Every structure is written in C-alpha cells, then in structure tokens.
Short mmCIF file of N, CA and C and ligand atoms in Angstrom, two decimals:
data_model
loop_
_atom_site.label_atom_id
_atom_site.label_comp_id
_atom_site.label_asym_id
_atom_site.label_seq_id
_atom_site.Cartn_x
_atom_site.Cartn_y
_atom_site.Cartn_z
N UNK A 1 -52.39 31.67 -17.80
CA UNK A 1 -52.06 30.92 -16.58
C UNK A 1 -51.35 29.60 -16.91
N UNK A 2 -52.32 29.11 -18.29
CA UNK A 2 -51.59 27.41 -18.53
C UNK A 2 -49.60 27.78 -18.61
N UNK A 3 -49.64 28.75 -19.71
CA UNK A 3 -48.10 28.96 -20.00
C UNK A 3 -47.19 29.51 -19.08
N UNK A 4 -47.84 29.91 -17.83
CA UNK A 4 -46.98 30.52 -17.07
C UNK A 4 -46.58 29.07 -16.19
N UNK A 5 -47.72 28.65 -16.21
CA UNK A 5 -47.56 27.04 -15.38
C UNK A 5 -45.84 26.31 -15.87
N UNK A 6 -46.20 25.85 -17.19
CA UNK A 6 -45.54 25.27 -17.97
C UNK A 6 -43.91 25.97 -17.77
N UNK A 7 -44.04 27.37 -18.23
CA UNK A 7 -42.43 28.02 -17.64
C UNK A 7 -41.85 27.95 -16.87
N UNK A 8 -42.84 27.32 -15.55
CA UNK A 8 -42.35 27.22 -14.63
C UNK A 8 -41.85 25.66 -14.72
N UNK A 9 -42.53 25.16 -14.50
CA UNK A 9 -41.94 23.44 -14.88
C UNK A 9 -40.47 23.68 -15.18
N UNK A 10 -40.23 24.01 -16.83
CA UNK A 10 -39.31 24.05 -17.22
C UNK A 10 -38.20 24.71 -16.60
N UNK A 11 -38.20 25.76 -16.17
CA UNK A 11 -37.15 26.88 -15.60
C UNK A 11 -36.61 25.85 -14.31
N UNK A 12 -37.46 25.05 -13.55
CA UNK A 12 -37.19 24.27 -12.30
C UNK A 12 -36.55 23.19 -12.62
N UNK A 13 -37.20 22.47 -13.52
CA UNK A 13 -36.13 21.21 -14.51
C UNK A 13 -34.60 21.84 -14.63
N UNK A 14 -34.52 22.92 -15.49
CA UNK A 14 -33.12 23.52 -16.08
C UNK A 14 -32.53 23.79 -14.46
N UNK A 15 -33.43 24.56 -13.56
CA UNK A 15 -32.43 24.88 -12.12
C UNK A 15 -31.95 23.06 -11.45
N UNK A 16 -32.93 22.28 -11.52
CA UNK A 16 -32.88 21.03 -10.89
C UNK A 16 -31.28 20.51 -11.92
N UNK A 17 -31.24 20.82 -13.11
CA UNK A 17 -30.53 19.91 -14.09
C UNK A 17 -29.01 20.93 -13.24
N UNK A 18 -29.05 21.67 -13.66
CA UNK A 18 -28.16 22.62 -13.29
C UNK A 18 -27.34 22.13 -11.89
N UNK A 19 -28.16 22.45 -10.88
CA UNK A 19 -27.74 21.89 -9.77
C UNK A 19 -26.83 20.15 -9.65
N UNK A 20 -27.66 19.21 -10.15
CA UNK A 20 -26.98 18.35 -10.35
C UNK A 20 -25.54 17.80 -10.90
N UNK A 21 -25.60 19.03 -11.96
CA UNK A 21 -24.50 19.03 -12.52
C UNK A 21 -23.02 19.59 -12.05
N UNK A 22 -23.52 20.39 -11.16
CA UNK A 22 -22.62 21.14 -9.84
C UNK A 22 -22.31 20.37 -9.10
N UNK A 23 -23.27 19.54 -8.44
CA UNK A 23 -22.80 18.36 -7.17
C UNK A 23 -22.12 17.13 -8.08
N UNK A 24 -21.97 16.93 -9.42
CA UNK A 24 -21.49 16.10 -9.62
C UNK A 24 -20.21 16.35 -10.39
N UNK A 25 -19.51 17.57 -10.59
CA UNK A 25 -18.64 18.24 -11.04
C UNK A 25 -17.73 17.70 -9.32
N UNK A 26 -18.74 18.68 -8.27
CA UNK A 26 -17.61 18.62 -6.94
C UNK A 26 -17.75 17.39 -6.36
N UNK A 27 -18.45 16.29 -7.01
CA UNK A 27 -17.81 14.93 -6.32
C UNK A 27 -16.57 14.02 -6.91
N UNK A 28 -15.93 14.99 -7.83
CA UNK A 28 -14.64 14.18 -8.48
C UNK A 28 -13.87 15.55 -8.08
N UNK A 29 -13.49 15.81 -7.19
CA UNK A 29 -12.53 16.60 -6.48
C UNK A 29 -10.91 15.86 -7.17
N UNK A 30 -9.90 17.20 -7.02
CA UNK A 30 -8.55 16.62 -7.61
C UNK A 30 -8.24 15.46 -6.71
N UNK A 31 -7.40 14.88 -6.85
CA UNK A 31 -6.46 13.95 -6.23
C UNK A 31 -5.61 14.71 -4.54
N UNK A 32 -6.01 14.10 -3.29
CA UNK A 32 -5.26 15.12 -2.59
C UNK A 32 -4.08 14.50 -2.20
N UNK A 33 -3.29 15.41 -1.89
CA UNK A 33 -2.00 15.37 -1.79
C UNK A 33 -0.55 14.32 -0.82
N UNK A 34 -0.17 13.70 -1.08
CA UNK A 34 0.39 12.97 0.07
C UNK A 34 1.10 13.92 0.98
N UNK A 35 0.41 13.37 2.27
CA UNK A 35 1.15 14.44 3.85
C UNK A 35 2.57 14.09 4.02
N UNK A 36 3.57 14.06 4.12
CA UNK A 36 4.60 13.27 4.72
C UNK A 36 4.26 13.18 5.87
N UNK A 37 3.26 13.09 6.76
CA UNK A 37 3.00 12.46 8.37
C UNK A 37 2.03 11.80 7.90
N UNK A 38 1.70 11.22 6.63
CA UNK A 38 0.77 9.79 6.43
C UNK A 38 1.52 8.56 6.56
N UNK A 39 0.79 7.49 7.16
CA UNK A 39 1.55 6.49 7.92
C UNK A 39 2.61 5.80 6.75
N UNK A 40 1.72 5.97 5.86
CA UNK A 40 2.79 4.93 4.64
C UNK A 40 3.84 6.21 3.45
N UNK A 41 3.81 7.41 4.26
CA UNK A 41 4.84 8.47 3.87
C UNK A 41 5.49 7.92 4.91
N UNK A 42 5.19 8.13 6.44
CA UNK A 42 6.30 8.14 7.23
C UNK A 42 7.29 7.00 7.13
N UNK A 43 6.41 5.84 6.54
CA UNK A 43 7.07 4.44 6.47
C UNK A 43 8.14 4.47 5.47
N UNK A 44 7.74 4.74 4.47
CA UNK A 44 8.37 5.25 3.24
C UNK A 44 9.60 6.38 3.31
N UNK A 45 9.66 6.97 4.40
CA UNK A 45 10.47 8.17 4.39
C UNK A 45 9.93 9.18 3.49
N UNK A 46 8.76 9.25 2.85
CA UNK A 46 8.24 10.09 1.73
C UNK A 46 9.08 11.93 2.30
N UNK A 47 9.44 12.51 1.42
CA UNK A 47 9.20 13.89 1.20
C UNK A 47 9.06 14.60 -0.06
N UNK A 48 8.11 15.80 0.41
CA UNK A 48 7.60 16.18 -1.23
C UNK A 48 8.34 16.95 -1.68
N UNK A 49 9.64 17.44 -1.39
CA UNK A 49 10.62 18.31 -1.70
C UNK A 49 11.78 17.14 -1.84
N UNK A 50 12.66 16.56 -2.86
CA UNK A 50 13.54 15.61 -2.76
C UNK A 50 14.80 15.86 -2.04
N UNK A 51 14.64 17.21 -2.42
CA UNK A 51 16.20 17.79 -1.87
C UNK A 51 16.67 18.29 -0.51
N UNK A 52 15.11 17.41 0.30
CA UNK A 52 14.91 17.70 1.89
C UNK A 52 15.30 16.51 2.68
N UNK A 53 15.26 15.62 1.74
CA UNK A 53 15.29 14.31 2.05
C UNK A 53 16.93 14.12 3.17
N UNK A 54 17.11 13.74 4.20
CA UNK A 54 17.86 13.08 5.08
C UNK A 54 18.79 12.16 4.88
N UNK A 55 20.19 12.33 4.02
CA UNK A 55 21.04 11.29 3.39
C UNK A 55 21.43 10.29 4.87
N UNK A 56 21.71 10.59 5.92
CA UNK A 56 21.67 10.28 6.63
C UNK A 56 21.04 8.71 7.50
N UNK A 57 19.62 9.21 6.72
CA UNK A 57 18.62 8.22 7.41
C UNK A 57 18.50 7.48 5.80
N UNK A 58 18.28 8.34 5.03
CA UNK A 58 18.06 7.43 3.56
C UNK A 58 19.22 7.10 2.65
N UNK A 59 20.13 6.34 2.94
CA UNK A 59 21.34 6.13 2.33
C UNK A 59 21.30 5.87 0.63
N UNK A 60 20.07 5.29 0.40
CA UNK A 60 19.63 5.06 -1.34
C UNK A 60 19.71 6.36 -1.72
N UNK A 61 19.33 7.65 -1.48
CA UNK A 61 19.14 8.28 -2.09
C UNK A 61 20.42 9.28 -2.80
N UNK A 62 20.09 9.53 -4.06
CA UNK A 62 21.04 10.27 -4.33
C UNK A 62 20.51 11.59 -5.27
N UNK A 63 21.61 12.52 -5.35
CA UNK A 63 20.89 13.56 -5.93
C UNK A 63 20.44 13.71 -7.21
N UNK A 64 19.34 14.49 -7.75
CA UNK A 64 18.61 14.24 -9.19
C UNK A 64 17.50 13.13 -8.98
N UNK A 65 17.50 12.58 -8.11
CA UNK A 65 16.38 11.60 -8.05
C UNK A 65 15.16 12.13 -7.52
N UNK A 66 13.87 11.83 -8.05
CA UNK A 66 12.60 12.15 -7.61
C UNK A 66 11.99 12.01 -8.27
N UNK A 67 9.86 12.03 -7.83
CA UNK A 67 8.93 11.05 -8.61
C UNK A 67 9.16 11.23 -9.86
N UNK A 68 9.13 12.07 -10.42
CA UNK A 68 9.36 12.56 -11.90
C UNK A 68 10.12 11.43 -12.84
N UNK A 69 11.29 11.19 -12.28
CA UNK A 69 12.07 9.89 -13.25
C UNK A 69 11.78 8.68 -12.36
N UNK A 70 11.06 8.65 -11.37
CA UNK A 70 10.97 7.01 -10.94
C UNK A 70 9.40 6.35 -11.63
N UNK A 71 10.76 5.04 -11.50
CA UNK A 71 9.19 4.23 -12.44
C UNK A 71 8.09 3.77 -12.07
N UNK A 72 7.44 4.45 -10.98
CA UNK A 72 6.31 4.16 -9.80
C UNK A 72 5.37 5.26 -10.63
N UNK A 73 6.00 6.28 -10.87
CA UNK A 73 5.08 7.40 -10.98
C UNK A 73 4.12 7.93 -12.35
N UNK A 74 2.98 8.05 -11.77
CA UNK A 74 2.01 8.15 -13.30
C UNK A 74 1.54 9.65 -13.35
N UNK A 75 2.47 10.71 -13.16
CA UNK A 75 1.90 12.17 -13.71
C UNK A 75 2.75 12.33 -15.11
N UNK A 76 2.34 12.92 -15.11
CA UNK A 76 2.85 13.60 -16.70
C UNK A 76 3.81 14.20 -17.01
N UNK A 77 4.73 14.48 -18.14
CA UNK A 77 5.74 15.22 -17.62
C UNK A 77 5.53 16.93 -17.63
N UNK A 78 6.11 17.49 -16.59
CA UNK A 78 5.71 19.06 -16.63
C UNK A 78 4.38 19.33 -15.31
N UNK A 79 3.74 17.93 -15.06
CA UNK A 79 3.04 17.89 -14.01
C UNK A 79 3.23 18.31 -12.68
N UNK A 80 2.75 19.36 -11.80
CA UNK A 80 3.49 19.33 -10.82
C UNK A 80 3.33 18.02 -9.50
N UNK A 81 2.52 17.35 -9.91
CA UNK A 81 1.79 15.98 -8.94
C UNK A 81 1.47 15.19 -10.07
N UNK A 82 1.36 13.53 -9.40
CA UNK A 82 1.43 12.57 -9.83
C UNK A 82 0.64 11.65 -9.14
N UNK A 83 0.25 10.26 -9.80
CA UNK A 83 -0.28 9.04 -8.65
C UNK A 83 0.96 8.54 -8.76
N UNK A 84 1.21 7.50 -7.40
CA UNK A 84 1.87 6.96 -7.07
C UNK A 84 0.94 5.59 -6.52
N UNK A 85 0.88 4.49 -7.60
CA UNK A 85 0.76 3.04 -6.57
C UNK A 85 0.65 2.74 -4.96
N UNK A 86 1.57 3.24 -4.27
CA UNK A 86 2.08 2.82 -3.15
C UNK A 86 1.07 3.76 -2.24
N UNK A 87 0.90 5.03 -2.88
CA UNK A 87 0.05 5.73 -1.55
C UNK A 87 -1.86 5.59 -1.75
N UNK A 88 -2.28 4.87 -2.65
CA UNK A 88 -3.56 4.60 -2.91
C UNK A 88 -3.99 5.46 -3.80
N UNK A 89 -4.89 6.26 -3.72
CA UNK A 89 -5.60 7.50 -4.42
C UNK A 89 -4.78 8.68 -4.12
N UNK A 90 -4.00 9.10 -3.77
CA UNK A 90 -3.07 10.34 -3.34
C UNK A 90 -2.01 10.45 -4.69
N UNK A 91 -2.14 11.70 -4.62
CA UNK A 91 -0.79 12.09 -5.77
C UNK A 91 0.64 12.66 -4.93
N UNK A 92 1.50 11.89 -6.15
CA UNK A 92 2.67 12.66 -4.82
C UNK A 92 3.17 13.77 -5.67
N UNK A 93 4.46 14.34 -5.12
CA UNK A 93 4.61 15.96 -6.00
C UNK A 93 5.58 15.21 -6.86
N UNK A 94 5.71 15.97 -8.12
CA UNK A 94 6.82 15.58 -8.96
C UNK A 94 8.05 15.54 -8.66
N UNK A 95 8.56 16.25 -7.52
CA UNK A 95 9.80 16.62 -6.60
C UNK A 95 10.20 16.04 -5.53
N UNK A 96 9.03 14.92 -4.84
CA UNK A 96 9.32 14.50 -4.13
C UNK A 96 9.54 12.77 -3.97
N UNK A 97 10.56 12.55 -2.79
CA UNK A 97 11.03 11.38 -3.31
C UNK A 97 10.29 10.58 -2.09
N UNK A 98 10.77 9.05 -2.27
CA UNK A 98 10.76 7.68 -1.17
C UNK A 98 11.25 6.86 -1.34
N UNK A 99 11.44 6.11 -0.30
CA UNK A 99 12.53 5.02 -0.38
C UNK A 99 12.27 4.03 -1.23
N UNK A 100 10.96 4.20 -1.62
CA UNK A 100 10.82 3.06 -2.69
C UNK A 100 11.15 3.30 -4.47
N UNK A 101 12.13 4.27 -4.48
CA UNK A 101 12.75 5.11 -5.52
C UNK A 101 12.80 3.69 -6.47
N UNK A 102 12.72 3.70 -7.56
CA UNK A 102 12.85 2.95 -8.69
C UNK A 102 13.10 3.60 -9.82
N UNK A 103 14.27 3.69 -10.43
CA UNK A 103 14.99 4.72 -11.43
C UNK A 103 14.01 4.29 -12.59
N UNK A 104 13.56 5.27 -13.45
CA UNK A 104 12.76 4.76 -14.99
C UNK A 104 13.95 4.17 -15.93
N UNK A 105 13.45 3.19 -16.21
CA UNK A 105 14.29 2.50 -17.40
C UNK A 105 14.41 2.60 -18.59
FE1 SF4 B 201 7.83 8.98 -5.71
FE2 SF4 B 201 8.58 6.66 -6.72
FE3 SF4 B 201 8.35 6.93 -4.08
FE4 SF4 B 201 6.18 6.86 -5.61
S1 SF4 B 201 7.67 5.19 -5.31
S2 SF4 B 201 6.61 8.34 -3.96
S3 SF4 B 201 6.88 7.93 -7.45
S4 SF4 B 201 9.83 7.99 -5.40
#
C-alpha cells in the first residue's frame, strides 16, 4: 500500500511538472503578424507584399525595396518575418514595405 502511495505522488509530480511545462511553452507564442488595417500600418502605408504597394500614394517608394534591406528591420536573412521597432511586438514580413523605408547602409 505504502509504495503504491508513493507512485502515486510521484507519477502526479511528473503529470503536474509536465503540464507546466506545456502552459509555459504556449505562453511565448510566435510574434503575430502586422495587419495592414493596424492603425500604425495604416499610418505607415504598411503592406506585407512590397510589390502591392501604391506608387501613387507612396511616391518614396521604389522597386527592390522591402523589410529585408531596410535598416529598421531585425529578422534574419532568409527569414520570412521580422521585428520591426515601429510596430511594437509585431513582426513584419520580409517583403513587405512602409513609408518609413530606410535603405541598410
Ligand atoms: Fe519594413 Fe522598414 Fe517599414 Fe519596418 S520601417 S515595416 S522594416 S520598411
């Protein structure tokens, strides 16, 4: 009886440990994504496709430009998303541009 006691303890510890380790895996969720209908995309002119972008309305922009070579952006190269400063905790896509384009130097 004592050892069956005891197995049990343990087996509930390892499920208790277990569990914890699950809820704390899914509380660092990826980075989510910038909307272009977020207020400081829309402000920005953000789009996550560069080559969607509106020459029209965004006269800076020119072609070949996007997060990837601007010097705002902290993904990696080959990354398909990135942080970007400007949008807080949000990653933007490697492809997509904003008016706050800053060529890497
Ligand atoms: Fe992309 Fe640069 Fe605009 Fe950030 S500042 S969204 S990296 S173009």
């Amino acid at each position: 009886m004592k050892s069956n006691r005891r197995t049990f303890v343990i087996h509930t510890a390892v499920g208790a440990g277990a569990l914890v380790a699950a809820c704390m895996a899914q509380a660092q969720p990826k980075p989510a994504l910038v909307d272009e209908k977020d207020p400081q995309a829309t402000a920005l002119g953000y789009k996550a496709d560069a080559t969607k972008v509106d020459k029209t309305k965004q006269p800076k922009y020119a072609a070949g430009q996007d997060c990837s070579n601007c010097a705002l952006y902290q993904g990696k190269p080959g990354d398909a998303a990135g942080g970007c400063p400007l949008y807080g905790g949000k990653q933007v896509s490697a492809k997509g541009w904003c008016s706050a384009y800053a060529k890497k130097g």
